[in-house]
XYZ file of C-alpha atoms in Angstrom:
608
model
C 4.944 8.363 -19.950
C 5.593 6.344 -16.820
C 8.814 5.138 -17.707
C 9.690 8.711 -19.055
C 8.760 9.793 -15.832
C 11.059 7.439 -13.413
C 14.103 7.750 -15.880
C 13.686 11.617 -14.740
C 13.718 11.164 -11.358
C 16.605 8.537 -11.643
C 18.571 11.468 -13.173
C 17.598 14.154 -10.331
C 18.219 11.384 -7.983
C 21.640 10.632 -9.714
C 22.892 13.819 -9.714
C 22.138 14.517 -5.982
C 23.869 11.418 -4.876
C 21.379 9.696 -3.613
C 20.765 6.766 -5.940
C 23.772 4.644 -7.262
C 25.046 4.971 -10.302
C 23.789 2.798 -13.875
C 25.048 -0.835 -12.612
C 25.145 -0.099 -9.452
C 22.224 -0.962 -6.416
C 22.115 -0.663 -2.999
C 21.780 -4.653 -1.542
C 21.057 -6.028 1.925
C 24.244 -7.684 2.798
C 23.652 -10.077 6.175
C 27.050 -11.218 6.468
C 31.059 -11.146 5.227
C 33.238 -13.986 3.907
C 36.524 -12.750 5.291
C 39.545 -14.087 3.019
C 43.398 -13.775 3.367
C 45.830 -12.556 0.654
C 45.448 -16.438 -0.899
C 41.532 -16.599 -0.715
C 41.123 -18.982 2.538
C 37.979 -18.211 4.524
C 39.274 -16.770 7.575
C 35.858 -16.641 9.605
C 31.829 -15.124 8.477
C 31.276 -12.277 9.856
C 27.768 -10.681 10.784
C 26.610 -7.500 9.232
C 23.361 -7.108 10.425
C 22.719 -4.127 12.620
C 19.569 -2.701 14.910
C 16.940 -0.810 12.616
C 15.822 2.685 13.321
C 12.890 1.652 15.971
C 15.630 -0.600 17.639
C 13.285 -3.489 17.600
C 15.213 -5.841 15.213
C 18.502 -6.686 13.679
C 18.411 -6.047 9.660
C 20.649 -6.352 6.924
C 23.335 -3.825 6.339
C 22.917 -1.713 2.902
C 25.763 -1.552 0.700
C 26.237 0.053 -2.516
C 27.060 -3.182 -4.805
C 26.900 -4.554 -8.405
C 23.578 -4.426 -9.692
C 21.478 -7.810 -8.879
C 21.201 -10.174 -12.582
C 17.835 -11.024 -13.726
C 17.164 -14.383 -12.938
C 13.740 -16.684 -13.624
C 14.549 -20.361 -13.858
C 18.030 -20.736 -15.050
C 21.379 -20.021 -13.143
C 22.765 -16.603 -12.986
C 25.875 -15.079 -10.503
C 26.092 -11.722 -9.223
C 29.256 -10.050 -9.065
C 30.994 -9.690 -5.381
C 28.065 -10.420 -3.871
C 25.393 -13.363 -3.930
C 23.351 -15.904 -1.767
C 25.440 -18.853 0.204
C 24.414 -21.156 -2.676
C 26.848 -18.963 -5.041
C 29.246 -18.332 -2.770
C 29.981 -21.448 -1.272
C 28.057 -24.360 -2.552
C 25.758 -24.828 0.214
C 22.320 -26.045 -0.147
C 20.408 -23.376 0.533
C 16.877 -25.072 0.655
C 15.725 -25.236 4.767
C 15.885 -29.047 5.543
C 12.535 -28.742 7.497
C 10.804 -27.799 3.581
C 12.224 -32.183 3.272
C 11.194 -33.157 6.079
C 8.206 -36.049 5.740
C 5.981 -37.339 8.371
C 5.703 -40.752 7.039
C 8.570 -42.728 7.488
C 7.743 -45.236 4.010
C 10.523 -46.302 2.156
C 8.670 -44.255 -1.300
C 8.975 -40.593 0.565
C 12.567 -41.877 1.861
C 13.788 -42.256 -1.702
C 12.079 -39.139 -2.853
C 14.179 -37.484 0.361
C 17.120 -38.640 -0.743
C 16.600 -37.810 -4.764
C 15.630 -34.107 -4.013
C 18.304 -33.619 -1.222
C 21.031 -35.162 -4.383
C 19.275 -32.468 -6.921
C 19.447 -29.769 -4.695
C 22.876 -30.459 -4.134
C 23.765 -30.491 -7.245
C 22.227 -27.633 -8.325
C 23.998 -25.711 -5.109
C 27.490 -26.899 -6.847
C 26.321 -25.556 -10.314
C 25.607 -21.943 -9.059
C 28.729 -22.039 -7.226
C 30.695 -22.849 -10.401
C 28.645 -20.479 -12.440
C 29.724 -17.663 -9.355
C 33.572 -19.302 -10.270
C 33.688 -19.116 -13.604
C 32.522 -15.325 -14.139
C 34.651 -13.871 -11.602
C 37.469 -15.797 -12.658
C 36.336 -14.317 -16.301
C 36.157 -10.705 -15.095
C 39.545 -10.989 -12.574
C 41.914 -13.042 -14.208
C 43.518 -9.735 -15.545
C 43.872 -8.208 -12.305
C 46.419 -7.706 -10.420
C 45.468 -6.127 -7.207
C 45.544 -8.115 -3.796
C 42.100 -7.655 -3.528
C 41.083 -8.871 -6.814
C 43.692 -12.020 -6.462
C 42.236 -13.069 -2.839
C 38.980 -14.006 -4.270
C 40.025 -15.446 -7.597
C 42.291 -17.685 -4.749
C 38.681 -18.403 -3.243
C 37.234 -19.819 -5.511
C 39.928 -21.329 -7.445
C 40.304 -23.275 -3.468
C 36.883 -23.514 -2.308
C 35.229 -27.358 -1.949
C 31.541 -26.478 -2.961
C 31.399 -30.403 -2.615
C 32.268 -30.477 1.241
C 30.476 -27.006 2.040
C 28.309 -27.816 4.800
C 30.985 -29.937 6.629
C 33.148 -26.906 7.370
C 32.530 -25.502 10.749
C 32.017 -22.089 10.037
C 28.774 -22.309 8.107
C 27.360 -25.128 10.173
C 27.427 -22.551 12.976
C 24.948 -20.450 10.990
C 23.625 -22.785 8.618
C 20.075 -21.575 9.802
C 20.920 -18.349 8.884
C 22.208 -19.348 5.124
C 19.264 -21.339 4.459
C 17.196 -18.618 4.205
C 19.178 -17.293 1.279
C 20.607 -14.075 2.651
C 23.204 -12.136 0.941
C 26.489 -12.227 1.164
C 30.113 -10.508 0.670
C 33.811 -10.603 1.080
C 35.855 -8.634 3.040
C 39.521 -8.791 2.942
C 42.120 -6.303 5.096
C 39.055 -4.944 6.481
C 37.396 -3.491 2.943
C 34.936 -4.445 1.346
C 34.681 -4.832 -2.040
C 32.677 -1.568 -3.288
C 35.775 0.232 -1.804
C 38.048 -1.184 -3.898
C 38.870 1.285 -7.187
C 40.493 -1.544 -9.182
C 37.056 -4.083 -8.834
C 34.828 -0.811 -9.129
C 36.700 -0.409 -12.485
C 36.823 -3.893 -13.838
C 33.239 -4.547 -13.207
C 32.115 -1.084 -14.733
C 33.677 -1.635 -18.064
C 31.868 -4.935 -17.680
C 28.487 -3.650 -17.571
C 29.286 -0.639 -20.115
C 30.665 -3.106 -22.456
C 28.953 -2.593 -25.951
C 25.690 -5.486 -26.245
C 25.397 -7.513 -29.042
C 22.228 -7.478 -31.413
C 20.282 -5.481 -33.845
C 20.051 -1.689 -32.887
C 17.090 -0.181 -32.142
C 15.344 3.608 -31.258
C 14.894 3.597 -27.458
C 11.576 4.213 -26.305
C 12.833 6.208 -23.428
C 15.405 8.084 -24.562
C 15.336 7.781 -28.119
C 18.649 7.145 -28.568
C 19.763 3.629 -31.362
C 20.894 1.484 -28.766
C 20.459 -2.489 -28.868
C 17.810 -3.072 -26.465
C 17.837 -5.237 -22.918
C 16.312 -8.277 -23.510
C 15.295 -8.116 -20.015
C 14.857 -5.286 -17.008
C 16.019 -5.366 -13.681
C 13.273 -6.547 -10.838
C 10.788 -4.079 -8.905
C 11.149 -5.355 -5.434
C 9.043 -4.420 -2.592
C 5.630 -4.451 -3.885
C 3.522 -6.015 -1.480
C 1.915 -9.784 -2.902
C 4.495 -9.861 -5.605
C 7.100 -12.482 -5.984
C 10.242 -11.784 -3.403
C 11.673 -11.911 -6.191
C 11.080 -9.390 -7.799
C 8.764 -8.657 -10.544
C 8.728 -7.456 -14.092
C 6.772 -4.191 -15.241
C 7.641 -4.768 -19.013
C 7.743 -8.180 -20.017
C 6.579 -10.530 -22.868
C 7.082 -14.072 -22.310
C 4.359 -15.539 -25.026
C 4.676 -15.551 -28.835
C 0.859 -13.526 -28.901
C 2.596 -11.255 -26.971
C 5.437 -10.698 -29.915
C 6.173 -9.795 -33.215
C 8.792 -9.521 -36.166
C 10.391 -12.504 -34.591
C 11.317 -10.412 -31.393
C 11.379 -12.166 -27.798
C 11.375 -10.999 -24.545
C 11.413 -6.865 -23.715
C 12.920 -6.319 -27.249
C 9.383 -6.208 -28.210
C 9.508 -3.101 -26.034
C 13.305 -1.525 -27.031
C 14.502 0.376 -23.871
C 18.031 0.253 -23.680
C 20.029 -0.854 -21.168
C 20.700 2.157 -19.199
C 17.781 3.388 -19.334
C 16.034 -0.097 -17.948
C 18.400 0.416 -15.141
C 17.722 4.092 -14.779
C 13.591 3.506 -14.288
C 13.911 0.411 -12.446
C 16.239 1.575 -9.832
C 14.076 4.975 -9.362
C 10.620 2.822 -9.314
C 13.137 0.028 -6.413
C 14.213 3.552 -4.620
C 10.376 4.842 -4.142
C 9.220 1.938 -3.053
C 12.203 1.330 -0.838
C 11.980 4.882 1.057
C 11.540 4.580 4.560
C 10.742 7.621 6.914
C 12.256 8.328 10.634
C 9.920 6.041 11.925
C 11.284 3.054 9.955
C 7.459 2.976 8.387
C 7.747 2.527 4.310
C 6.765 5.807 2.859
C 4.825 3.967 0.183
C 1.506 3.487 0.639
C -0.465 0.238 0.172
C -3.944 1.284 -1.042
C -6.148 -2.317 -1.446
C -3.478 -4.424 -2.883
C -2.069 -1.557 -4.600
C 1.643 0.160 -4.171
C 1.229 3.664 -4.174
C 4.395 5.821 -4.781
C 4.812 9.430 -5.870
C 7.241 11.777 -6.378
C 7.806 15.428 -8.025
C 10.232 16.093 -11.065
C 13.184 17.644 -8.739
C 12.609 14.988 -5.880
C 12.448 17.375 -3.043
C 11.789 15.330 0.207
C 9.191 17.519 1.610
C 6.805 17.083 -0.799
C 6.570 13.139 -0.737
C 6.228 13.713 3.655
C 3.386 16.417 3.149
C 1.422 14.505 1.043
C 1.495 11.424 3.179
C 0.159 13.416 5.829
C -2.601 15.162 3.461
C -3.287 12.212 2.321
C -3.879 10.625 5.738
C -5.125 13.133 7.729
C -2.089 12.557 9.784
C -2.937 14.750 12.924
C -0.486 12.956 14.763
C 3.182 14.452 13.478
C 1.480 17.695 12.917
C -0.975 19.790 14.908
C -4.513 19.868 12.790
C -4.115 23.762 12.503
C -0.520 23.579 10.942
C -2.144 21.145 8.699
C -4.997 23.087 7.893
C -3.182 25.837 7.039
C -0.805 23.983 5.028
C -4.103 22.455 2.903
C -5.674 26.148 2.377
C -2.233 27.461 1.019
C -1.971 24.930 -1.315
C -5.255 25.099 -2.182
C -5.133 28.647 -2.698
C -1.933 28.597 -5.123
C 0.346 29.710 -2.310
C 3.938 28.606 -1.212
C 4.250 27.246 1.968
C 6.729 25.265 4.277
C 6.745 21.750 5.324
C 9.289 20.607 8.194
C 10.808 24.308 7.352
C 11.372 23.612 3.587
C 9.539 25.376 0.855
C 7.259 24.090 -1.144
C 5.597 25.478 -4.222
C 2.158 24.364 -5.408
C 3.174 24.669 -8.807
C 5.427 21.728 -8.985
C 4.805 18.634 -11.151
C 3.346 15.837 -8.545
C 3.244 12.410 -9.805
C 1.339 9.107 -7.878
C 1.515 5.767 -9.084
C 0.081 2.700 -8.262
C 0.949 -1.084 -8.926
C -0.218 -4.173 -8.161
C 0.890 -7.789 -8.225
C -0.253 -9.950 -10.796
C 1.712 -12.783 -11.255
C 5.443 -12.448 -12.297
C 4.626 -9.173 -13.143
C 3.198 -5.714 -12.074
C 0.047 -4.286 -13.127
C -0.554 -0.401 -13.245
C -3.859 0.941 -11.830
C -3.295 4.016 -12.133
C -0.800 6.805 -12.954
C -1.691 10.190 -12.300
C 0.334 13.558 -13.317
C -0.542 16.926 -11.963
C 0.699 20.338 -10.077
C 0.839 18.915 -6.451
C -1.479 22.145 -5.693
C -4.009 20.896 -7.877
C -3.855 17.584 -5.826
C -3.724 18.788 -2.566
C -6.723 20.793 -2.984
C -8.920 17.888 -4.778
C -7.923 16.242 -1.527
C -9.043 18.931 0.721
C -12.665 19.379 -1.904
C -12.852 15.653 -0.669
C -12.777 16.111 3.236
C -14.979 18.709 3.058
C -17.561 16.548 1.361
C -16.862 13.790 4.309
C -17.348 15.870 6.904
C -20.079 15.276 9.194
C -20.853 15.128 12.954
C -18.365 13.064 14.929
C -19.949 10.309 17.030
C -17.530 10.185 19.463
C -15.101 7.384 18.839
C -12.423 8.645 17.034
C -10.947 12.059 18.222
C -9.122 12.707 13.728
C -11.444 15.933 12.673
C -10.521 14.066 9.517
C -11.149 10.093 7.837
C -8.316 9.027 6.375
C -8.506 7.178 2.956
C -7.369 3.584 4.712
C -10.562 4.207 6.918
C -12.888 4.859 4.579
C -11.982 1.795 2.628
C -11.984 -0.596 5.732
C -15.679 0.625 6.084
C -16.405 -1.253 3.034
C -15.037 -4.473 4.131
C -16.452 -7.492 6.482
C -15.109 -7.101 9.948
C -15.465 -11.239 10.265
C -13.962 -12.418 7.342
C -10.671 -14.286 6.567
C -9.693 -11.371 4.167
C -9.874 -8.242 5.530
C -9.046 -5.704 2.806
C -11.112 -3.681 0.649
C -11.621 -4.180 -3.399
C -8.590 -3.989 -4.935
C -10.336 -2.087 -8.265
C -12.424 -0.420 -5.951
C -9.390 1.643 -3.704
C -7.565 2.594 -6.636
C -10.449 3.949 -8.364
C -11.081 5.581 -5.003
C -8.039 7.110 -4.425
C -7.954 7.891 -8.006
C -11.496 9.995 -7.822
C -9.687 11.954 -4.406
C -6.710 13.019 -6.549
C -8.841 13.961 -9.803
C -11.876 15.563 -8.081
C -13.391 12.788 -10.119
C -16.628 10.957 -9.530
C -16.687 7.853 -6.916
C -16.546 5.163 -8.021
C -20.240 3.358 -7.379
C -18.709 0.271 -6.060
C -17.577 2.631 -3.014
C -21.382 3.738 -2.416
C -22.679 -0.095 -2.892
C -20.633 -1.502 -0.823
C -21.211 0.506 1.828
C -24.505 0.105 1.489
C -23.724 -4.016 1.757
C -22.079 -3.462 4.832
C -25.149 -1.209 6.643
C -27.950 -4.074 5.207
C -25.022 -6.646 6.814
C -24.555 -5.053 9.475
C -27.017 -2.946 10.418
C -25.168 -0.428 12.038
C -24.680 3.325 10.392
C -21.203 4.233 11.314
C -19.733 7.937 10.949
C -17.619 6.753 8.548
C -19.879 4.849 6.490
C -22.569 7.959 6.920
C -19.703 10.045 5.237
C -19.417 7.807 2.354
C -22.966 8.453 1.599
C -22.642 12.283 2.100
C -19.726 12.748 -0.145
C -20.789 9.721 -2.307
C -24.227 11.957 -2.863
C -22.984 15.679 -2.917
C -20.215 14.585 -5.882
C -22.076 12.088 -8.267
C -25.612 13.514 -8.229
C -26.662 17.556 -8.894
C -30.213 16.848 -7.386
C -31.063 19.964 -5.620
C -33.459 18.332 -3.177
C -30.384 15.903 -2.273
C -28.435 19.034 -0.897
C -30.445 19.853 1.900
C -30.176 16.720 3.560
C -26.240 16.362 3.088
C -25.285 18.320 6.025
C -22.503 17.953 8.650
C -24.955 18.082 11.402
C -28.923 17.264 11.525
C -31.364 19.188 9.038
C -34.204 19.616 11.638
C -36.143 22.041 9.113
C -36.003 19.498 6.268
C -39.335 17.785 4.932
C -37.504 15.427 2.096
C -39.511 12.021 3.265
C -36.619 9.847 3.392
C -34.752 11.810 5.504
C -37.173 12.804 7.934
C -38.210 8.402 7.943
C -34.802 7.932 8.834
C -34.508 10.460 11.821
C -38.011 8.942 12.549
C -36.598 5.104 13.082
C -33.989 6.607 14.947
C -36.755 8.523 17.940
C -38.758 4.783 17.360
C -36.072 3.064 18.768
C -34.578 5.685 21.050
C -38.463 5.043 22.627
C -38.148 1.338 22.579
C -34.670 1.795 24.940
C -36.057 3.564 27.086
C -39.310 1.810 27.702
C -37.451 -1.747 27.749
C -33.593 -0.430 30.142
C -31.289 -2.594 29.279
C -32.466 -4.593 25.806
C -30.806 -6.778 24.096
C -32.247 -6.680 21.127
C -33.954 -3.376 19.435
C -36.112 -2.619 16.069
C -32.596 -1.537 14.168
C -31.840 -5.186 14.932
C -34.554 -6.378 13.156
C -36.016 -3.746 11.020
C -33.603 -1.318 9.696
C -33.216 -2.568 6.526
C -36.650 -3.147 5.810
C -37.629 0.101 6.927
C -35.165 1.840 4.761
C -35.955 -0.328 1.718
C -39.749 -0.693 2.209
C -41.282 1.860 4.531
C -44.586 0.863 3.932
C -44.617 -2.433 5.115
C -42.239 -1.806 8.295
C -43.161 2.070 9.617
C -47.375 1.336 10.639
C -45.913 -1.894 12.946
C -43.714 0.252 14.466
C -44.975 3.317 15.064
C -48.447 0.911 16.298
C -45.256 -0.721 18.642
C -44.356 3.488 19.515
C -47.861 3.211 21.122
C -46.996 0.742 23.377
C -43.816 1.627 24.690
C -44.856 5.376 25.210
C -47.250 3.586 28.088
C -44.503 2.343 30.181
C -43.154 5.483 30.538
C -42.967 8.270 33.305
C -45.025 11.216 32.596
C -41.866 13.554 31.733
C -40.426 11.105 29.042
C -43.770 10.397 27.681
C -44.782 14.109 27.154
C -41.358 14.901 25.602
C -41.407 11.619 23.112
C -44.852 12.067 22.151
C -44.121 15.342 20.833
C -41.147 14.971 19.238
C -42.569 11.822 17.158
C -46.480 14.055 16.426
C -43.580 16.731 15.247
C -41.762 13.975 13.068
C -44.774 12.077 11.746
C -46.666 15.594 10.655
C -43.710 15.715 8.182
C -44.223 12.988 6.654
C -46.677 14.390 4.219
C -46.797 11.291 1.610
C -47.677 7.881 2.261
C -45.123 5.555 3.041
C -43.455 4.592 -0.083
C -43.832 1.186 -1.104
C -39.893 0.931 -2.365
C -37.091 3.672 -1.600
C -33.870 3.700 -4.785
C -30.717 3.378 -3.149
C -29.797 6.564 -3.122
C -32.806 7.238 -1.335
C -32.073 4.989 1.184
C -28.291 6.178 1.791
C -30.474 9.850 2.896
C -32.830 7.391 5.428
C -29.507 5.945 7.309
C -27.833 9.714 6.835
C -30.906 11.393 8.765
C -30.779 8.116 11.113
C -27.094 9.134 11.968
C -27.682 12.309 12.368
C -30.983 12.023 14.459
C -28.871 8.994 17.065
C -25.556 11.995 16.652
C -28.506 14.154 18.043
C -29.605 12.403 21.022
C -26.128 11.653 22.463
C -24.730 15.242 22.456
C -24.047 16.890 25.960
C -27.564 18.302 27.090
C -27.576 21.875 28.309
C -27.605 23.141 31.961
C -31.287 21.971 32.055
C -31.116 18.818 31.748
C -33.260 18.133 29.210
C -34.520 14.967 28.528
C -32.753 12.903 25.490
C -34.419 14.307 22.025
C-alpha cells in the first residue's frame, strides 16, 4: 500500500515536471571539473550559491544520472561523483589520522591507513574510468570525447600534487559532488550523453522474471533500491526501506530485495517520490517534513497539489504566525464541515485522498511507524476534535490560542537532560491518535504525570494533556464536569475541589511569608495529590497559622474562601487517589492558580 502509494505520486509528479524522469535525480553538485576538447583540467570551478534565507552558500541542484547503490564495495556514478572518483584523491580528512602520541606503533599504523586509503582512492577512480570509457567509447560527440580524454590522461597516482585541488583540498575531503563542464555546458545538457546513458539504464536486466509487486507487471526484479536520503538519524547515506540482507530473512534461494520483486522502474519511481517529500523545502528554506520524536513525517494527496501539503503544516501546528488565527479558523470549520475552501488562493476540496507517513531510522534501514490514508477533511477535522479537547485557560506565557503537537510532546520530556526529545513510540502514536480521532496513547498521560511528580509544576500545557487525555479515553460522566476550559467553581467532585484547595493553601502561605523561597507545592504537591490524607490536616493546621499574620482585609477574604472550599469536601480525605484522579487534583490546581492571576475588576478585589 505504501509503495503503491509513492509510485502514484511519482507519476503525478512525473507528468507535471516536477520530478526527473526513471534514472534520473536531482544531485547537489559543489563544484565543476572544466575540461578542453582533449580532456585536460582547465581549472575547478565553484557551484555553490546563497540559499533562500541568504545565510549560507549550498550546493547547486542539477538534474543528473541517478546516484548507484553502494554499501561496502566500489561503485561509479555516471557524469557525476565524489573527488575520490573523479580524480583519485583521498578523500578521508587528514585530521580523522591525526594521533596525539608520537610512538613509532601509531606512526606505522599512520602510514599503513594513509597507503590503504590511497589505494582505495585509485581503485574508485579506475572503476569511474573504466565505465565511462564502457558507456562512451562509441561516441562521437566533443563532449562525450573530452571526458573519455580525461580519464584516459588523468594521474589518479599524483592527484593531490596538482595545484588546483590542493587549493581546495579542504573542500574535497568532505566528499562533495562533483561535475564536468566543457564549452560552458554541463553534462545533463548534452542530448548525445542524455541518450547514451538512458539506453544504459533501460537496458533489459538479466535474471529470472518475476510479477512486480507494484505494478504487477513480469519484470526481473532490482536486486537492490535506490537510498531514502534525508531522514533525520539515518545513515548520510542513505537508507534502505526494503531490504533483506540475512538468509532468515530469505527464501527459495533468493537474496537481497528479490525476496521482495519490485522492478526496476518502479524502485526508482517510489524512491525518488519518498527522496522528493522529504526533500521539499518551503519559502522559508525550512524542510516541509516534519520530524515528530525521531520520526520523518511526510504527506501528500493523490494529485500532489501544493496547497494541501502547506495547509496542513499549519493545521497541524497551529501556525498563527503565516496566517491570521481567524483565516485559520475558518479554514479548520470548512474542512470540518465538508466544504471547499482556499489556501494561499488555491482551492482545496476536503474530499481528496490525504496520505501521512512516518519513518524512522533504524540502522541501515527505515522503519515505518505509521502510515495513515484518509480524505484530508476527515483529518483536518480529527485535528480540530483534538484542539478543542486541549483547550483550556491560557496562563499567560504563550500568546498561540492553540498547542501545537511539538509542544505538547516537549511537555513530556526532562528540561535537564542530555536528550531532550520525547518517546519516539510515544509521538507517533500521538500524532497517530490526532489524525484518527483515536485514543491517546497512555504513555502520553503517564508521562506527563512523571514530569508534574518531577517537577512539581502544573503547566498549561501539561494541564491540557490531562483534559484531553481524560475527555477522549474515559466516558465517566462525573469526569466531565471537571474538564473545563476555565475553573468549575460549582463542582463538588473531591479531587477537584482538593486540588483548587492546595492551590488557596499556598496562595495563603505567599502572602503571609512576601517573598518565599520555598512554598508547600515545593514540598507537598505530590503527596497531597497522591495521598490526601496524610498531607491536607498538616496543611490546612499550617492555613491556621499563616491566616494570623495577616491584615484584617486578606484574612476575612481567605478565611472564607477556604470555610467555602473545605465545606465541599464532603468525604474524608482519601487515603490513595488513582491516577486519573490525580490528573483532576493538578487540573482544578491549574485552574484555581489561572484564577487568582486574572486582571481583578475595577474594585480591586483582593486575589481569590
Amino acid at each position: 500500500m505504501i509503495l503503491q502509494a509513492l509510485t502514484r505520486l511519482y507519476e503525478t509528479l512525473a507528468e507535471k515536471g516536477e520530478i526527473p524522469r526513471a534514472g534520473w535525480a536531482m544531485t547537489n553538485v559543489s563544484y565543476a571539473l572544466e575540461i578542453d576538447k582533449d580532456g585536460q583540467l582547465l581549472d575547478i570551478l565553484p557551484l555553490k550559491t546563497a540559499s533562500n534565507d541568504g545565510k549560507k552558500m549550498v550546493p547547486r541542484p542539477m538534474n543528473l544520472p541517478a546516484p548507484v547503490k553502494r554499501t561496502a564495495g566500489i561503485a561509479s556514478n555516471f557524469l557525476w561523483d565524489s573527488a575520490t572518483y573523479f580524480l583519485g584523491f583521498d578523500a578521508k580528512d587528514e585530521k580523522e589520522r591525526a594521533v596525539k602520541r608520537n610512538d613509532k606503533t601509531q606512526i606505522m599504523t599512520l602510514s599503513l591507513d594513509a597507503k590503504g586509503d590511497k589505494q582505495r582512492a585509485v581503485k574508485c577512480f579506475e572503476e569511474a574510468k573504466s565505465l565511462h570509457l564502457k558507456l562512451l567509447s562509441d561516441c562521437e560527440g566533443d563532449y562525450a570525447r573530452a571526458v573519455i580524454g580525461f580519464f584516459s590522461s588523468w594521474e589518479a597516482e599524483t592527484a593531490e600534487s596538482n595545484e588546483l585541488i590542493s587549493e581546495i583540498k579542504d573542500e574535497l575531503a568532505k566528499g562533495v559532488n562533483l561535475t564536468f563542464l566543457f564549452n560552458g555546458v554541463f553534462p545533463m545538457e548534452d542530448r548525445e550523453l542524455c541518450a547514451v546513458y538512458q539506453e544504459y539504464y533501460d537496458g533489459e536486466e538479466q535474471g529470472e522474471k518475476m510479477r512486480c509487486l507494484i505494478t504487477g507487471d513480469e519484470v526481473v526484479p532490482a536486486a537492490t533500491h535506490p537510498s531514502i536520503k534525508g531522514v533525520r538519524g539515518a545513515q548520510s547515506s542513505g537508507a534502505a526501506l526494503v531490504s533483506f540482507n540475512a538468509p532468515a530473512y530469505c527464501s527459495f534461494n533468493r537474496e537481497q530485495s528479490i525476496n521482495a520483486p519490485i522492478g526496476k522502474n518502479a524502485a526508482f519511481a517510489y524512491t525518488a517520490a519518498l527522496n522528493y517529500l522529504i526533500a521539499q523545502r518551503g519559502e522559508d528554506d525550512r524542510l516541509k517534513a516534519k520530524l515528530i520524536g525521531d520520526t520523518t513525517t511526510v504527506f501528500w494527496t493523490e494529485d500532489a497539489e501544493i496547497q494541501y501539503q502547506n495547509a496542513f503544516s499549519s493545521v497541524l501546528d497551529g501556525d498563527e504566525d503565516s496566517v491570521t488565527t481567524n483565516d485559520l479558523d475558518a479554514f479548520i470549520k470548512a474542512m470540518a464541515n465538508g466544504e471547499d475552501a482556499d489556501w494561499d488562493g488555491l482551492p482545496v476540496k476536503p474530499q481528496n485522498r490525504f496520505y501521512v507517513l512516518g519513518i524512522a531510522p533504524n540502522a541501515a534501514r527505515l522503519s515505518v511507524r505509521f502510515f495513515l490514508r484518509d480524505s484530508f477533511g476527515s483529518m483536518v477535522k480529527h485535528i480540530k476534535e483534538h484542539y478543542e479537547r486541549m483547550e483550556i485557560v491560557s496562563d499567560g506565557k504563550n500568546r498561540r490560542k492553540t498547542i501545537p503537537l511539538w509542544a505538547v510532546l516537549q511537555e513530556t520530556v526532562n528540561k535537564n537532560s542530555r536528550e531532550k526529545a520525547p518517546s519516539p513510540q510515544m509521538a507517533g502514536d500521538t500524532l497517530r491518535a490526532i489524525l484518527t480521532g483515536g485514543l491517546y496513547p497512555a504513555t502520553l498521560y503517564q508521562q506527563t504525570q512523571l514530569r508534574i511528580r518531577a517537577e512539581r509544576d502544573v503547566t498549561r500545557g501539561r494541564a491540557a494533556i490531562i483534559k484531553a487525555y481524560l475527555l477522549r479515553n474515559t466516558n465517566s460522566e462525573k469526569y466531565k464536569e471537571v474538564l473545563t476550559v476555565k475553573l468549575n467553581e460549582q463542582t463538588t467532585y473531591q479531587p477537584y475541589v482538593l486540588g483548587r484547595l492546595f492551590s488557596v493553601l499556598e496562595a495563603i502561605q505567599q502572602r503571609a511569608n512576601p517573598g518565599i523561597n520555598s512554598t508547600i507545592k515545593d514540598k507537598y504537591f505530590s503527596a497531597a495529590s497522591a495521598t490526601p490524607m496524610v498531607v491536607f490536616p498538616m496543611l490546612l493546621n499550617l492555613a491556621e497559622k499563616h491566616l494570623r499574620k495577616m491584615e484584617a482585609g486578606s484574612r476575612i477574604h481567605y478565611s472564607k474562601l477556604l470555610g467555602e472550599l473545605t465545606a465541599m469536601v464532603t468525604e474524608s480525605y482519601p487515603t490513595h487517589q488513582t491516577l486519573n484522579d490525580q490528573g483532576i487534583f493538578q487540573l482544578g490546581y491549574y485552574h484555581q492558580t489561572q484564577k487568582r492571576y486574572e486582571k481583578k475588576n475595577n474594585n480591586n478585589e483582593e486575589e481569590n
